[in-house]
PDB file of C-alpha atoms and ligand atoms in Angstrom:
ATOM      1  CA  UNK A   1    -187.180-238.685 274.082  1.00 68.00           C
ATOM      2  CA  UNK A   2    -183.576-238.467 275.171  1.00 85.00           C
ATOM      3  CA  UNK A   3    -181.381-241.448 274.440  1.00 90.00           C
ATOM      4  CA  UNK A   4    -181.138-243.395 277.451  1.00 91.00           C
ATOM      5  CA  UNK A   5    -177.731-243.534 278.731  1.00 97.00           C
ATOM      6  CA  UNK A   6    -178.036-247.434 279.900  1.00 98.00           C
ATOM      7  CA  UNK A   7    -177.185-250.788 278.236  1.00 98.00           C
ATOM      8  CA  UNK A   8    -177.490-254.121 278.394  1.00 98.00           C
ATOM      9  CA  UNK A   9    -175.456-256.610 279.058  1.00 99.00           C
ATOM     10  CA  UNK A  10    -176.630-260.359 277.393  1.00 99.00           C
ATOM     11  CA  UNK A  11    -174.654-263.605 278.494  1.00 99.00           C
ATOM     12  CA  UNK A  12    -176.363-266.318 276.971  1.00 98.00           C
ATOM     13  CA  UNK A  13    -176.477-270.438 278.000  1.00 98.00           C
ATOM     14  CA  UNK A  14    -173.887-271.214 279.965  1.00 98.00           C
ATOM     15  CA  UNK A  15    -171.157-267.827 280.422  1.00 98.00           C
ATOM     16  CA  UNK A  16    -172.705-268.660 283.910  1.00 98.00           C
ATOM     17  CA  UNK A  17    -169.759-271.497 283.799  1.00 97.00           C
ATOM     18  CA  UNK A  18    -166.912-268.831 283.136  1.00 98.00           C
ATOM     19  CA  UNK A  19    -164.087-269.466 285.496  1.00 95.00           C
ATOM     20  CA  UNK A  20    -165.237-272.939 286.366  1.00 95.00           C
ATOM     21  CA  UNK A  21    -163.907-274.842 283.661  1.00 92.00           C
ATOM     22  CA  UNK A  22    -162.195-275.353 280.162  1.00 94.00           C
ATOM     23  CA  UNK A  23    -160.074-272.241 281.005  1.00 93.00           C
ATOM     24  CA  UNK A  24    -157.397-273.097 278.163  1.00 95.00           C
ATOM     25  CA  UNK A  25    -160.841-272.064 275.765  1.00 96.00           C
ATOM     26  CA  UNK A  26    -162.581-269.224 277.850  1.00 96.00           C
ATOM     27  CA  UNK A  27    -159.773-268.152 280.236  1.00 94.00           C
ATOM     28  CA  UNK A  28    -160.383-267.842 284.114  1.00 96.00           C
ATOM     29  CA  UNK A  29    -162.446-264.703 284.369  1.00 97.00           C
ATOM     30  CA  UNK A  30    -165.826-265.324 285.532  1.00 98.00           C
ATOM     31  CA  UNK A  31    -168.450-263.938 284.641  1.00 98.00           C
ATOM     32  CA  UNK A  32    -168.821-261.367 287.426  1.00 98.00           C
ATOM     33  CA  UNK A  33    -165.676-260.146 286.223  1.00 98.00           C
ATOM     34  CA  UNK A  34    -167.623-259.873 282.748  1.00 98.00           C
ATOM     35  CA  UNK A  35    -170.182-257.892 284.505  1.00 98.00           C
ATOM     36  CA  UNK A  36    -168.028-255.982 286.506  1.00 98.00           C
ATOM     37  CA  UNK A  37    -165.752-254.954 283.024  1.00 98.00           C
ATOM     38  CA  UNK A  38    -168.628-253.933 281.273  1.00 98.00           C
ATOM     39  CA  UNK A  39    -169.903-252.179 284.202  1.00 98.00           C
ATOM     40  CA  UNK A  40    -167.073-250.079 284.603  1.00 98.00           C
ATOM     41  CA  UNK A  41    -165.771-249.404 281.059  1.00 98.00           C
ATOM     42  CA  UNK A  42    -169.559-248.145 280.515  1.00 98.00           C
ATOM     43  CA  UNK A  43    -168.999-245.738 283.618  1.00 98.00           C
ATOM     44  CA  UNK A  44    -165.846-244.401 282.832  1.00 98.00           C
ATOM     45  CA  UNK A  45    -168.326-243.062 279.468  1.00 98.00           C
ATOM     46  CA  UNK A  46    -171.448-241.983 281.639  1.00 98.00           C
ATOM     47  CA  UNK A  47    -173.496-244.523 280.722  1.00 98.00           C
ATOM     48  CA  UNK A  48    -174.827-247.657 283.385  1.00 98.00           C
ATOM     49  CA  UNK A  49    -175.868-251.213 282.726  1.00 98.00           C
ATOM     50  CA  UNK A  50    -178.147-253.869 283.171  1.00 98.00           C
ATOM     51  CA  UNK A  51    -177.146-257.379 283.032  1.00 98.00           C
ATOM     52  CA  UNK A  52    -178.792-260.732 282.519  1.00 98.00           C
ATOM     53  CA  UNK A  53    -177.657-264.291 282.147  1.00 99.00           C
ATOM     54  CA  UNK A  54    -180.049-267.355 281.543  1.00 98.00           C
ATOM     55  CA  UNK A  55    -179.742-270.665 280.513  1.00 98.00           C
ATOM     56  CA  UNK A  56    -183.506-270.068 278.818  1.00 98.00           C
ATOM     57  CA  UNK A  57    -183.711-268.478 275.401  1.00 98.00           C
ATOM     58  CA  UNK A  58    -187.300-266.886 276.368  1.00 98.00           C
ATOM     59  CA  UNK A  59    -185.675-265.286 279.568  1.00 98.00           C
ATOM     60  CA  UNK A  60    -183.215-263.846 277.296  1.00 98.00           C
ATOM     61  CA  UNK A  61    -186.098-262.462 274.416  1.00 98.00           C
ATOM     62  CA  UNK A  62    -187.890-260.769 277.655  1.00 98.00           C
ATOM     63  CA  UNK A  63    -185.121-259.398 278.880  1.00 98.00           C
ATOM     64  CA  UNK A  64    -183.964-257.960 275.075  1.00 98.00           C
ATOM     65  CA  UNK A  65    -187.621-256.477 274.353  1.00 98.00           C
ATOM     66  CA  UNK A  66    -187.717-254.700 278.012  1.00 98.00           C
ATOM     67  CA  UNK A  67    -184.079-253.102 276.457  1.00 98.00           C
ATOM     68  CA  UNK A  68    -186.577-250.909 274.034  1.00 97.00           C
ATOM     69  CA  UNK A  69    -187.919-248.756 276.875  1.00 95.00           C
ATOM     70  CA  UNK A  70    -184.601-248.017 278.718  1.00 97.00           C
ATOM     71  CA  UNK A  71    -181.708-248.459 277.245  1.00 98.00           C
ATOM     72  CA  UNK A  72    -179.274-247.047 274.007  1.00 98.00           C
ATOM     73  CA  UNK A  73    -177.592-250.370 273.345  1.00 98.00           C
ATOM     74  CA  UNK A  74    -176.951-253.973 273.640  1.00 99.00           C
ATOM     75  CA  UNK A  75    -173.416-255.807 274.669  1.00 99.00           C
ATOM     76  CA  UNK A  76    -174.241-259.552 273.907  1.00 99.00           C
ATOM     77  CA  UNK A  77    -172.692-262.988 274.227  1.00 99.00           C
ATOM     78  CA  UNK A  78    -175.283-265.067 272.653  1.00 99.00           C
ATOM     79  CA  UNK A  79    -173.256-268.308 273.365  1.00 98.00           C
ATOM     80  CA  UNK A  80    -174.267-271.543 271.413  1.00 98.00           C
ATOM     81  CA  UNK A  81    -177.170-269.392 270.322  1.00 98.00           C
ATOM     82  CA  UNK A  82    -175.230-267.507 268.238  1.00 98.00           C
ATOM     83  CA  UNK A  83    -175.098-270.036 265.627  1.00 98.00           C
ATOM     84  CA  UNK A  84    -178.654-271.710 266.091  1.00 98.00           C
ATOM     85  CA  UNK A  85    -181.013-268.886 266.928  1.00 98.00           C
ATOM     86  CA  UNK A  86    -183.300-267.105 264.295  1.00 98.00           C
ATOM     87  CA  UNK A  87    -185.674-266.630 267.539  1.00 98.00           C
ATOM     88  CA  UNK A  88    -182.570-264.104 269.336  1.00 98.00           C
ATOM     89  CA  UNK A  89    -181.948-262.300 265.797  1.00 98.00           C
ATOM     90  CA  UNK A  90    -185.406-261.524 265.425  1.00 98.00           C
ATOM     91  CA  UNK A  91    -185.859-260.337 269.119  1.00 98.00           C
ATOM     92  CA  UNK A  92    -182.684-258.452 268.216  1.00 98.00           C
ATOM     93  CA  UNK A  93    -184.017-256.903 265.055  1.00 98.00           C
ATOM     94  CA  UNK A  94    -187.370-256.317 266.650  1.00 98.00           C
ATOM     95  CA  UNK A  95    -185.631-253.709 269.479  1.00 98.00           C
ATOM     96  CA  UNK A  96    -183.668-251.879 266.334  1.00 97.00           C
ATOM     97  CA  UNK A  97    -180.876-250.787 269.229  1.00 98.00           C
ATOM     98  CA  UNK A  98    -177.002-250.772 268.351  1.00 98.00           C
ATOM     99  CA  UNK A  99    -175.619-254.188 268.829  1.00 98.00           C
ATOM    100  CA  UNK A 100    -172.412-255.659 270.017  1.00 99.00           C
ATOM    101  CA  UNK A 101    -171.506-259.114 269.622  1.00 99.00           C
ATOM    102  CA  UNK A 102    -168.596-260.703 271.426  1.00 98.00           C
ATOM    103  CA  UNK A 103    -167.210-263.504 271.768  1.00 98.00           C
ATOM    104  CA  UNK A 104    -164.348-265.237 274.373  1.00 98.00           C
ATOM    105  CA  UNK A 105    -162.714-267.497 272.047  1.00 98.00           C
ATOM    106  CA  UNK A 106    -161.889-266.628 268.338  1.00 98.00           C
ATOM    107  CA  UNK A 107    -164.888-268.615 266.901  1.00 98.00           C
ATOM    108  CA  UNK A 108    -162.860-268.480 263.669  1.00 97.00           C
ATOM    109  CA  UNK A 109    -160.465-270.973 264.662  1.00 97.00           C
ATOM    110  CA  UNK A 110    -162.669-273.546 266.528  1.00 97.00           C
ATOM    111  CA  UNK A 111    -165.311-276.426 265.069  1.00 98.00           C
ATOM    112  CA  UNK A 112    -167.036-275.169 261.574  1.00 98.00           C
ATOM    113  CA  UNK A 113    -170.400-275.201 263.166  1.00 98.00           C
ATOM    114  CA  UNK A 114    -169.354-272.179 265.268  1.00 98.00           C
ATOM    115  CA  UNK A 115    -168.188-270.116 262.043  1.00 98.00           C
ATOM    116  CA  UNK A 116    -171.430-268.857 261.528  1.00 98.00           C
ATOM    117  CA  UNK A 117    -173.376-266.252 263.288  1.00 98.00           C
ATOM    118  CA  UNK A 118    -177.024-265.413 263.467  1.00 98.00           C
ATOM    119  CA  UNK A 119    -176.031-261.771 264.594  1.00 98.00           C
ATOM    120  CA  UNK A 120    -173.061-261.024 262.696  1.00 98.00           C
ATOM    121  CA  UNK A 121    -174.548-259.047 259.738  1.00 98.00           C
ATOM    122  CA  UNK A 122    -176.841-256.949 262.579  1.00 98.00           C
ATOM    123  CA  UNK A 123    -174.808-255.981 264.883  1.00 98.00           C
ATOM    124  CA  UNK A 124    -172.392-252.713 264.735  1.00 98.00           C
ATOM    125  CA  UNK A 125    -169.480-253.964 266.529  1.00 98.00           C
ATOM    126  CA  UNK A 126    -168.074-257.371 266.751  1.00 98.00           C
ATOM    127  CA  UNK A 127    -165.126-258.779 269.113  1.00 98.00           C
ATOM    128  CA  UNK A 128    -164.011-262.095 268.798  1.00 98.00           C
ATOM    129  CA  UNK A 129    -161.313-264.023 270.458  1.00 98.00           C
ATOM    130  CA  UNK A 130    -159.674-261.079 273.100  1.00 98.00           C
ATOM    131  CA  UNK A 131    -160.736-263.127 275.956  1.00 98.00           C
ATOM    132  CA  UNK A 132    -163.003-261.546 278.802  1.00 98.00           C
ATOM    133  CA  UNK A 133    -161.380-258.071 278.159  1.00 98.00           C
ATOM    134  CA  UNK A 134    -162.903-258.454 274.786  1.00 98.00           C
ATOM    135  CA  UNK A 135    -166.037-257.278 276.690  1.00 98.00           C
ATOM    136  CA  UNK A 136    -164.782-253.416 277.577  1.00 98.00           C
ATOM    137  CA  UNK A 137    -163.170-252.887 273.864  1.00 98.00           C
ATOM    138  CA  UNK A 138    -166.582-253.795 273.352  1.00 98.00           C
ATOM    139  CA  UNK A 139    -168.350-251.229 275.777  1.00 98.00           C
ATOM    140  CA  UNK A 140    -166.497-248.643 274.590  1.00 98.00           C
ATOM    141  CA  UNK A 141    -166.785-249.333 270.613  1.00 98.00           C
ATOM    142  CA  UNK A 142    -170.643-249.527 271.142  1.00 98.00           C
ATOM    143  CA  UNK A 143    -170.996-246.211 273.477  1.00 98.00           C
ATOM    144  CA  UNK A 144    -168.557-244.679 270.614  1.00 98.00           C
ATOM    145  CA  UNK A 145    -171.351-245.593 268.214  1.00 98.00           C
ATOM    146  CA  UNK A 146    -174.352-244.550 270.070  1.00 98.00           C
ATOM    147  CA  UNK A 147    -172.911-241.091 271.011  1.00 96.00           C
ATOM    148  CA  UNK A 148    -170.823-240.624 267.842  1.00 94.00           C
ATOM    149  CA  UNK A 149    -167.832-239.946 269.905  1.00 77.00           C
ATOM    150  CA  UNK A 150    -164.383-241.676 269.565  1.00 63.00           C
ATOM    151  CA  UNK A 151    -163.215-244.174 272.144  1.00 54.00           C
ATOM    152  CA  UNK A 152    -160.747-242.515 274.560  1.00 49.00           C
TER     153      UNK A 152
HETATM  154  O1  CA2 B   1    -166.439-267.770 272.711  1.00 74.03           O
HETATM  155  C1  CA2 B   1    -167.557-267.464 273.133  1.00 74.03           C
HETATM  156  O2  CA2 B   1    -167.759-266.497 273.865  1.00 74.03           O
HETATM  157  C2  CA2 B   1    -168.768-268.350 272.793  1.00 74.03           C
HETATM  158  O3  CA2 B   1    -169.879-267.501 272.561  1.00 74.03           O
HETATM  159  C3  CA2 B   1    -169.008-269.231 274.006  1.00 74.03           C
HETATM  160  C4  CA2 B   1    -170.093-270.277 273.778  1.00 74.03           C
HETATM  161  C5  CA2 B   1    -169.845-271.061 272.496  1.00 74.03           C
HETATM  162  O4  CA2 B   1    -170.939-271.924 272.244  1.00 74.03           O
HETATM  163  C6  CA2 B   1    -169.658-270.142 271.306  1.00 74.03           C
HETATM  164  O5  CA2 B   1    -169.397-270.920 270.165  1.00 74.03           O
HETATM  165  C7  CA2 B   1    -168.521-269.179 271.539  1.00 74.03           C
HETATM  166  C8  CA2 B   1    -170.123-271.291 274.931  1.00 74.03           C
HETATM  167  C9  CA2 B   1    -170.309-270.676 276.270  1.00 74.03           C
HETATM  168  C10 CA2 B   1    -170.029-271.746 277.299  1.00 74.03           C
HETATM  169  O6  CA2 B   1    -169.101-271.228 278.220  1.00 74.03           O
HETATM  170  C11 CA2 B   1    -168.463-272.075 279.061  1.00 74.03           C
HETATM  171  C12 CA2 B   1    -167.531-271.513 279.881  1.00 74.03           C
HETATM  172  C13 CA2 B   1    -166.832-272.311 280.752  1.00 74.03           C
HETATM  173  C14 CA2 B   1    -167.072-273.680 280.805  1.00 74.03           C
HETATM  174  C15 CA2 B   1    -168.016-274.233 279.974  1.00 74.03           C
HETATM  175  C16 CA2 B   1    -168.722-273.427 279.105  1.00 74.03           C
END
């Protein structure tokens, strides 16, 4: 089979706040203007997207095993999850799809608790800390890899 030219887009427990508060952390985007970044730095590449954002881990494992039978890649925000979850790295391992993790705020620099990542070591691009427009580098790092191509 052809690789499908789709991904998904994963915003974990509440990225459904974006834009609503503690904008000197996460900025003011929202996160339709995630959506709509990802959306259209994918399209400028050929490719479309699927997204999802829950508040409920299982919601998000469903949504990550359905990515096995359509899509090429995943663009995720786990959120808090990021640094509790075995349960999202295995769903994550279990799909074997390119992954790429971002974060809003440089992790790095916050509480110690959010220094460590459950997806880190598995996924094939990482952004940290570049805000909402951290998203498209994203995108475009994680087509680049799927289609071997440099970003433009
Ligand atoms: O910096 C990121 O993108 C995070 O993944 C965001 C998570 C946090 O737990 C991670 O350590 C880093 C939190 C998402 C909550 O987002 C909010 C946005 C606006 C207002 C309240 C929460």
């Amino acid at each position: 089979m052809s690789t499908p030219r789709r991904l998904l887009l994963v915003n974990g427990p509440n990225l459904n706040l974006l834009g609503t508060r503690e904008p000197q952390i996460y900025g003011t985007g929202t996160l339709a203007d995630v959506e709509q970044i990802v959306t259209h730095a994918a399209s400028a590449l050929g490719f479309a997207v699927r997204a999802i954002q829950s508040n409920h881990e299982g919601v998000l494992l469903d949504a990550i095993h359905a990515a096995r039978d359509d899509c090429a890649g995943i663009v995720i925000n786990p959120g808090g999850l990021t640094h509790t979850s075995i349960v999202l790295r295995d769903a994550l391992t279990g799909v074997a799809l390119p992954i790429a993790e971002v974060h809003i705020s440089d992790v790095r620099a916050r509480e110690e608790f959010r220094h460590f990542s459950y997806v880190r070591d598995i996924a094939a691009v990482r952004v940290v800390g570049e805000g909402v427009p951290g998203y498209g580098r994203a995108t475009r790092l994680l087509i680049e890899t799927i289609t071997g191509r440099a970003e433009g």
